Coordinates of C-alpha atoms and ligand atoms in Angstrom, one line a residue:
M725 CA 97.0 112.8 111.9
K726 CA 94.3 111.4 109.7
P727 CA 91.2 109.5 111.3
L728 CA 90.4 105.8 110.2
A729 CA 87.5 105.5 107.6
D730 CA 85.1 105.2 110.6
G731 CA 86.3 108.3 112.2
T732 CA 88.6 106.6 114.7
L733 CA 91.2 108.8 115.9
P734 CA 93.4 107.5 118.7
H735 CA 94.0 109.7 121.8
E736 CA 97.5 111.4 121.6
G737 CA 100.2 109.2 123.3
S738 CA 98.3 105.9 123.1
P739 CA 100.3 103.0 121.5
Y740 CA 98.0 103.3 118.3
W741 CA 98.7 107.0 118.0
V742 CA 102.4 106.1 118.4
A743 CA 102.3 103.4 115.8
L744 CA 100.4 105.7 113.5
K745 CA 102.8 108.6 114.0
Q746 CA 105.9 106.2 113.4
F747 CA 104.0 105.0 110.2
E748 CA 103.5 108.5 108.9
E749 CA 107.1 109.4 109.3
A750 CA 108.4 106.3 107.4
A751 CA 105.8 106.8 104.7
S752 CA 106.9 110.3 104.1
V753 CA 110.4 109.1 103.6
L754 CA 109.0 106.5 101.1
G755 CA 107.0 109.1 99.4
L756 CA 103.7 107.1 99.7
D757 CA 100.7 108.5 98.3
E758 CA 97.6 109.0 100.4
G759 CA 95.8 106.0 98.9
M760 CA 98.7 103.5 99.9
R761 CA 99.1 105.4 103.2
S762 CA 95.4 105.0 104.1
F763 CA 95.4 101.3 103.1
L764 CA 98.3 100.6 105.4
R765 CA 97.0 102.8 108.2
H766 CA 93.9 100.6 108.6
P767 CA 93.6 97.2 110.2
K768 CA 92.1 94.7 107.7
R769 CA 89.8 93.2 110.1
E770 CA 88.9 93.3 113.9
L771 CA 86.8 91.0 115.9
T772 CA 85.5 92.0 119.4
V773 CA 84.1 89.1 121.4
N774 CA 82.2 89.2 124.8
F775 CA 81.9 85.7 126.3
P776 CA 80.9 84.2 129.4
V777 CA 83.1 82.0 131.7
T778 CA 81.6 79.9 134.7
M779 CA 83.9 80.9 137.8
D780 CA 84.8 78.4 140.3
D781 CA 82.1 79.7 142.8
G782 CA 79.4 79.0 140.3
S783 CA 78.8 82.6 139.1
L784 CA 78.9 83.6 135.6
R785 CA 81.4 86.4 134.5
M786 CA 81.5 88.1 131.3
F787 CA 84.9 88.9 129.5
T788 CA 85.7 91.0 126.6
G789 CA 88.6 89.9 124.0
Y790 CA 89.7 91.1 120.6
R791 CA 91.5 89.7 117.5
V792 CA 92.8 92.2 115.0
H793 CA 94.5 91.4 111.6
H794 CA 96.4 94.4 110.4
N795 CA 97.6 93.2 106.9
T796 CA 97.6 89.9 105.0
V797 CA 99.4 91.0 101.8
R798 CA 102.6 89.1 102.5
G799 CA 100.9 86.0 104.1
P800 CA 98.7 84.8 107.0
T801 CA 98.8 86.8 109.9
K802 CA 100.9 86.2 112.9
G803 CA 100.7 87.7 116.4
G804 CA 100.5 87.2 120.0
I805 CA 97.6 86.9 122.6
R806 CA 97.8 89.2 125.6
Y807 CA 95.9 88.8 128.8
H808 CA 96.0 92.1 130.7
P809 CA 93.6 94.4 132.4
L810 CA 94.6 97.4 130.0
V811 CA 94.0 95.5 126.8
D812 CA 91.9 97.6 124.5
L813 CA 91.0 97.7 120.6
N814 CA 93.4 100.5 119.8
E815 CA 96.3 98.7 121.7
M816 CA 95.5 95.7 119.5
R817 CA 95.6 97.7 116.4
A818 CA 98.9 99.1 117.3
L819 CA 100.4 95.8 118.1
A820 CA 99.0 94.3 115.0
M821 CA 100.4 97.0 112.9
W822 CA 103.7 96.6 114.4
M823 CA 103.7 92.9 113.9
T824 CA 103.1 93.6 109.9
W825 CA 106.3 95.6 110.0
K826 CA 108.1 93.1 112.2
C827 CA 107.5 90.2 109.9
A828 CA 108.5 92.2 107.0
V829 CA 111.7 93.6 108.4
V830 CA 113.0 90.0 109.0
N831 CA 111.4 89.0 105.6
I832 CA 109.3 86.2 106.8
P833 CA 106.1 85.5 104.9
F834 CA 103.4 86.8 107.5
G835 CA 101.2 89.7 108.0
G836 CA 100.4 91.1 111.3
A837 CA 97.8 90.3 114.1
K838 CA 97.3 90.8 117.7
G839 CA 94.8 89.5 120.1
G840 CA 93.9 89.8 123.9
V841 CA 91.5 89.6 126.6
I842 CA 90.8 92.2 129.3
V843 CA 91.6 90.3 132.3
D844 CA 94.2 90.1 135.2
P845 CA 95.0 86.4 135.0
D846 CA 96.4 86.4 138.5
E847 CA 92.8 86.8 139.7
L848 CA 91.8 83.5 138.1
S849 CA 92.4 79.9 139.3
I850 CA 94.0 77.7 136.9
N851 CA 90.7 76.1 136.0
E852 CA 89.2 79.5 135.2
L853 CA 92.1 80.5 133.1
R854 CA 91.9 77.2 131.1
K855 CA 88.0 77.8 130.6
L856 CA 88.5 81.5 129.6
T857 CA 91.3 80.4 127.1
R858 CA 89.2 77.7 125.6
R859 CA 86.2 79.9 125.3
Y860 CA 88.2 82.8 123.8
A861 CA 89.9 80.5 121.3
T862 CA 86.5 79.1 120.3
E863 CA 85.1 82.7 119.8
I864 CA 88.2 83.9 117.7
S865 CA 88.2 80.6 115.7
I866 CA 86.4 82.1 112.9
L867 CA 89.6 84.0 112.3
M868 CA 92.2 81.6 113.4
S869 CA 93.6 78.9 111.1
P870 CA 97.1 77.5 110.0
E871 CA 96.6 79.2 106.6
G872 CA 95.0 82.4 107.9
D873 CA 96.0 83.5 111.4
I874 CA 98.4 81.8 113.8
P875 CA 98.4 83.2 117.4
S876 CA 101.4 82.9 119.8
P877 CA 102.2 84.0 123.4
D878 CA 102.5 87.6 124.6
V879 CA 102.1 89.3 128.0
N880 CA 100.8 87.0 130.5
T881 CA 100.3 84.0 128.2
N882 CA 102.6 81.2 127.8
Q883 CA 103.2 77.6 126.4
Q884 CA 100.4 76.0 128.5
I885 CA 97.8 78.7 127.0
M886 CA 98.9 78.0 123.5
A887 CA 98.4 74.1 124.2
W888 CA 94.9 74.8 125.3
I889 CA 94.2 77.0 122.3
M890 CA 95.7 74.3 119.9
D891 CA 93.7 71.5 121.5
T892 CA 90.4 73.6 121.4
Y893 CA 90.9 74.4 117.8
S894 CA 91.7 70.7 117.1
M895 CA 88.7 69.4 119.1
H896 CA 86.4 71.5 116.9
K897 CA 88.0 70.2 113.7
G898 CA 88.1 66.6 115.0
Y899 CA 91.9 66.1 114.4
S900 CA 95.2 67.7 115.6
V901 CA 96.0 71.0 114.0
T902 CA 99.4 71.7 115.6
A903 CA 100.2 74.6 113.1
V904 CA 97.3 76.8 114.3
V905 CA 99.5 78.3 117.1
T906 CA 103.4 78.7 117.8
G907 CA 105.0 78.9 121.2
K908 CA 103.5 75.6 122.2
P909 CA 105.3 72.9 124.1
V910 CA 107.9 70.8 122.2
E911 CA 105.9 67.7 123.3
I912 CA 102.9 68.8 121.1
G913 CA 104.8 70.1 118.1
G914 CA 106.4 73.1 119.5
S915 CA 109.9 74.3 118.1
L916 CA 113.3 73.8 120.1
G917 CA 114.6 77.1 120.8
R918 CA 111.1 79.1 120.8
Q919 CA 111.2 79.8 124.5
A920 CA 114.6 81.6 124.2
A921 CA 114.0 83.0 120.8
T922 CA 112.9 86.6 121.6
G923 CA 115.6 87.2 124.2
C924 CA 118.1 85.5 121.7
G925 CA 117.1 88.2 119.1
V926 CA 117.6 90.9 121.6
M927 CA 121.0 89.4 122.4
L928 CA 122.0 89.1 119.0
T929 CA 121.1 92.6 117.8
T930 CA 122.7 94.1 120.8
R931 CA 125.8 92.1 120.1
E932 CA 126.0 93.6 116.7
A933 CA 125.4 97.2 117.9
L934 CA 128.2 96.5 120.3
K935 CA 130.6 95.3 117.6
M936 CA 129.8 98.4 115.7
H937 CA 131.3 100.2 118.6
G938 CA 134.3 98.0 118.9
K939 CA 132.9 96.3 122.2
T940 CA 131.9 92.9 123.4
Y941 CA 129.4 91.9 126.1
S942 CA 132.4 91.5 128.6
D943 CA 132.8 95.4 128.2
V944 CA 129.2 96.4 129.2
T945 CA 126.7 96.6 131.9
V946 CA 122.8 96.0 131.3
A947 CA 119.6 96.9 132.9
V948 CA 116.5 95.1 131.9
Q949 CA 112.9 96.2 132.5
G950 CA 110.5 93.4 132.7
F951 CA 111.6 89.9 133.7
G952 CA 109.1 87.8 132.0
Y953 CA 109.5 85.7 129.0
V954 CA 111.6 88.2 127.1
G955 CA 113.3 90.0 129.9
S956 CA 114.5 86.9 131.6
F957 CA 115.9 85.2 128.6
T958 CA 117.5 88.5 127.4
A959 CA 119.3 88.8 130.8
K960 CA 120.3 85.3 130.8
L961 CA 121.7 85.1 127.4
M962 CA 123.6 88.5 127.6
A963 CA 125.0 87.2 131.0
T964 CA 126.2 83.9 129.3
E965 CA 127.9 86.2 126.6
G966 CA 129.8 88.0 129.5
A967 CA 127.5 91.0 130.2
T968 CA 127.2 92.3 133.8
I969 CA 123.5 92.4 134.5
V970 CA 123.2 95.4 137.0
A971 CA 119.4 95.9 137.4
V972 CA 116.1 94.1 136.5
S973 CA 112.6 94.9 137.3
D974 CA 109.1 93.8 136.9
V975 CA 105.6 94.9 137.8
S976 CA 106.5 94.5 141.5
G977 CA 109.6 96.9 141.2
G978 CA 113.3 96.2 140.8
V979 CA 116.6 95.1 142.1
A980 CA 119.9 96.4 141.4
N981 CA 123.7 95.7 142.1
S982 CA 126.4 97.7 140.3
N983 CA 128.7 94.6 140.7
G984 CA 126.2 92.3 138.7
L985 CA 123.2 90.3 139.6
D986 CA 123.4 86.6 139.5
T987 CA 120.8 86.1 136.6
E988 CA 120.4 82.2 137.3
A989 CA 119.7 82.8 140.8
L990 CA 117.2 85.5 140.0
I991 CA 115.3 83.2 137.5
S992 CA 115.0 80.5 140.2
Y993 CA 114.0 83.1 142.8
V994 CA 111.2 84.4 140.3
E995 CA 110.2 80.8 139.7
Q996 CA 109.5 80.4 143.4
N997 CA 108.4 84.0 144.4
K998 CA 106.8 85.1 141.1
F999 CA 108.5 88.5 141.3
V1000 CA 111.9 90.1 141.6
Q1001 CA 111.0 92.1 144.6
D1002 CA 113.2 91.2 147.7
F1003 CA 115.7 89.3 145.7
P1004 CA 118.5 89.0 148.2
G1005 CA 121.3 89.6 145.8
G1006 CA 120.7 93.3 145.2
D1007 CA 119.1 96.7 146.4
A1008 CA 115.5 97.5 145.8
I1009 CA 114.9 100.0 143.0
T1010 CA 111.7 101.4 141.3
N1011 CA 111.0 101.0 137.7
E1012 CA 111.6 104.7 137.2
E1013 CA 115.1 104.3 138.9
L1014 CA 115.8 101.3 136.6
L1015 CA 115.2 103.3 133.4
A1016 CA 117.8 105.9 134.8
Y1017 CA 120.2 103.3 136.0
K1018 CA 123.9 103.8 135.2
C1019 CA 124.5 101.2 132.6
D1020 CA 125.6 100.7 129.0
V1021 CA 122.6 98.9 127.6
L1022 CA 119.0 99.3 128.7
A1023 CA 116.5 96.7 127.5
P1024 CA 113.0 97.6 128.0
C1025 CA 111.1 94.2 128.0
A1026 CA 107.7 95.1 129.6
L1027 CA 105.0 97.1 128.1
E1028 CA 104.5 100.1 125.7
N1029 CA 105.2 103.8 126.5
Q1030 CA 107.8 103.3 129.2
I1031 CA 110.3 105.9 127.9
T1032 CA 108.6 109.0 127.5
S1033 CA 109.3 112.8 127.2
Q1034 CA 109.2 112.7 131.0
N1035 CA 111.9 110.4 131.7
A1036 CA 114.0 110.0 128.4
D1037 CA 116.6 112.7 129.3
R1038 CA 117.4 110.7 132.5
V1039 CA 118.3 107.5 130.5
R1040 CA 122.0 106.9 131.0
A1041 CA 122.5 103.9 128.7
W1042 CA 124.0 104.4 125.2
I1043 CA 122.3 101.5 123.6
L1044 CA 118.6 101.0 123.9
A1045 CA 117.6 97.3 123.0
E1046 CA 113.8 97.2 122.6
G1047 CA 112.7 93.7 123.8
A1048 CA 109.2 95.1 124.3
N1049 CA 106.8 96.4 121.5
G1050 CA 106.4 100.2 121.5
P1051 CA 108.3 101.0 124.7
T1052 CA 109.5 104.4 123.5
T1053 CA 107.3 107.3 122.5
P1054 CA 108.2 109.5 119.4
E1055 CA 109.0 112.6 121.8
A1056 CA 111.4 110.2 123.8
D1057 CA 112.9 109.0 120.5
K1058 CA 113.9 112.5 119.7
I1059 CA 115.5 113.1 123.1
L1060 CA 117.5 109.8 122.9
E1061 CA 118.6 110.6 119.3
D1062 CA 119.9 114.0 120.4
K1063 CA 121.8 112.3 123.3
G1064 CA 123.3 110.0 120.8
V1065 CA 121.6 106.9 122.1
F1066 CA 121.9 103.9 119.7
I1067 CA 118.4 102.5 119.3
I1068 CA 117.7 99.0 118.2
P1069 CA 114.0 99.4 117.3
D1070 CA 111.4 97.1 118.6
I1071 CA 110.5 95.5 115.2
L1072 CA 114.0 94.5 114.6
C1073 CA 115.3 93.9 118.4
N1074 CA 112.5 91.4 119.3
A1075 CA 111.9 89.9 116.0
G1076 CA 113.7 86.7 117.2
G1077 CA 110.5 85.3 118.5
V1078 CA 108.2 85.6 115.4
T1079 CA 111.3 84.2 113.4
V1080 CA 111.4 81.0 115.3
S1081 CA 107.5 81.0 115.3
Y1082 CA 107.8 81.0 111.7
F1083 CA 110.3 78.0 112.0
E1084 CA 107.7 76.3 114.3
W1085 CA 104.9 76.8 111.9
V1086 CA 106.8 75.3 108.9
Q1087 CA 107.8 72.4 111.2
S1088 CA 104.3 72.0 112.2
L1089 CA 102.9 72.1 108.8
Q1090 CA 105.5 69.4 107.7
S1091 CA 105.6 67.3 110.9
F1092 CA 109.3 67.3 110.4
F1093 CA 111.4 68.8 113.0
W1094 CA 114.6 70.5 113.1
S1095 CA 117.7 70.2 115.6
E1096 CA 118.4 73.1 118.1
N1097 CA 121.6 73.9 116.0
Q1098 CA 119.6 74.3 112.8
I1099 CA 117.2 76.6 114.5
S1100 CA 119.8 78.7 116.2
D1101 CA 121.8 79.0 112.9
R1102 CA 118.9 80.0 110.8
L1103 CA 117.6 82.5 113.5
E1104 CA 121.1 84.1 113.7
H1105 CA 121.3 84.3 109.9
I1106 CA 117.9 86.1 109.6
I1107 CA 118.5 88.4 112.5
L1108 CA 121.9 89.4 111.2
E1109 CA 120.8 90.0 107.8
A1110 CA 117.8 92.2 109.0
F1111 CA 120.1 94.2 111.4
H1112 CA 122.6 95.0 108.7
A1113 CA 119.8 95.8 106.2
V1114 CA 118.4 98.3 108.7
M1115 CA 121.7 99.8 109.5
S1116 CA 122.5 100.4 105.7
E1117 CA 119.1 101.9 105.2
A1118 CA 119.7 104.3 108.0
E1119 CA 123.1 105.2 106.6
V1120 CA 122.1 105.6 103.1
R1121 CA 119.0 107.7 103.8
K1122 CA 120.5 109.5 106.8
I1123 CA 117.6 108.7 108.9
G1124 CA 117.2 107.2 112.6
K1125 CA 117.2 103.4 113.0
R1126 CA 113.6 103.2 114.0
V1127 CA 112.5 105.0 110.8
A1128 CA 115.0 103.0 108.8
A1129 CA 113.5 99.8 110.0
Q1130 CA 110.0 100.8 109.2
V1131 CA 111.0 102.1 105.9
L1132 CA 112.5 98.7 105.0
A1133 CA 109.5 96.9 106.2
I1134 CA 106.7 99.2 104.8
D1135 CA 108.6 99.2 101.4
R1136 CA 108.3 95.5 101.3
V1137 CA 104.6 95.5 102.1
V1138 CA 104.1 98.2 99.6
K1139 CA 105.8 96.2 96.9
A1140 CA 103.8 93.1 97.6
T1141 CA 100.5 95.1 97.4
E1142 CA 101.5 96.5 94.1
L1143 CA 102.4 93.2 92.7
R1144 CA 99.1 91.7 93.9
G1145 CA 97.1 94.7 92.8
I1146 CA 93.9 96.0 94.7
Y1147 CA 91.1 93.4 94.4
P1148 CA 88.9 93.4 92.3
Ligands
LIG1033 P1 105.5 88.3 130.2 O1 104.0 88.4 130.6 O2 106.2 87.1 130.2 O3 106.5 89.4 131.0 C1 106.2 90.6 131.2 C2 107.1 91.3 132.2 O4 106.9 92.7 132.2 C3 106.8 90.6 133.7 O5 108.0 90.6 134.3 C4 105.8 91.8 134.4 O6 106.0 91.6 135.7 C5 106.6 93.1 133.8 N1 105.7 94.1 133.8 C6 104.4 94.2 133.6 N2 104.1 95.5 133.6 C7 105.1 96.3 134.2 C8 105.3 97.6 134.4 N3 104.3 98.6 134.4 N4 106.8 97.9 134.8 C9 107.7 97.1 134.8 N5 107.4 95.8 134.5 C10 106.2 95.4 134.1 O7 105.5 89.0 128.7 P2 106.7 88.9 127.5 O8 106.2 87.9 126.7 O9 107.9 88.9 128.2 O10 106.3 90.3 126.8 C11 107.0 91.4 127.2 C12 107.0 92.5 126.1 O11 107.8 91.8 124.9 C13 105.6 92.8 125.4 O12 106.0 94.2 125.1 C14 105.6 92.0 124.4 O13 104.6 92.4 123.5 C15 107.0 91.8 123.8 N6 107.3 90.7 122.8 C16 107.0 89.5 123.3 C17 107.4 88.4 122.5 C18 107.1 87.0 122.9 O14 107.5 86.1 122.2 N7 106.5 86.7 124.1 C19 107.8 88.6 121.3 C20 108.2 89.9 121.0 C21 107.9 91.0 121.7

């Protein structure tokens, strides 16, 4: 693997290493020359911010955050903001790169970005969380704008945090700038359907994969890792379509019932108890057991690097629906492919969120809002078109679906780069 221009070489197995390894494979299929490869390997710009927050007890605590823009050739950058103790610059680089490919695979006019703060938000009071968010938003506001970079929620961030970011940016401008973030509440310019959008994309792409095998949701069992924003909507929507959800998990552990879990009851339980642990409708399992649970569809919807060379051979599902970004390592990919697992790669599977974020951005810019039906019809149209484009790329080139999705996406970015030319 080639280092970046500043000598950076991500350590083997890290998310950025995984992203670069996937990129090199797709770049080889496309026959890209080293100049173009090098351009696409590099993030365009990166900002590290160290900032103070006054805690409730009067003490001052420093936090570190990032915002990385990977590529802006196809439009302004789009990407989530994550609050997590394990956030680091290389993780942000990987996630920003995947966002570029994700936007390109669904053919929406954005480049990729990602941001995050090293923090466990559970350790903060609501007041501290609000202050941290407003200060971080202020620090990254030199990169953020409706025309340049539009954040959205990711792990441990939500509608409320987007509302605070939008308000902070607007206070600095002196007027409301609703299009600066997506995933904000509907009351302040958010889009109908955004909350469910990522899970909806996972549900739609999996439905198409099932169709290709002559099956419907009523024929299958599903296990979902991660029961946050993406995982809970994935489980709920698949259950509504007739699937039997046999296992779910979160950071606290998991719960399983081979006869099916009541997803609505689980969602209410998590609203009250925060975690799925001790849910009375099933038996306790670990996250490792969940990944190996007997089911037809496994939907990892938590973090990167969950399915690895250590556990891939234990996966019993025959469809892998990647709600999370980067849940599967390249070594695990090979094991799963050899086992005949049908992989719906992350940049396609979880692209429903950024697609409705695109709709939200358009609506916010125009202050003209669409109905829920318009949104779900347009989402379905875009996701299905991308799904079938990836399947035909895989078929024509005789390559795996992950490489096919990346090839389709990278080719679009390359074409845009060639048309614009390298400045000056
Ligand atoms: P979230 O914070 O709402 O939920 C994350 C869930 O994962 C929680 O249930 C948490 O308990 C669980 N989790 C955390 N660490 C875990 C571990 N080690 N083992 C098992 N479970 C664990 O976050 P989210 O927005 O649902 O994001 C989940 C994934 O989906 C991330 O990879 C994110 O980048 C990706 N994603 C999110 C969106 C979006 O719109 N929010 C869009 C596309 C992709």
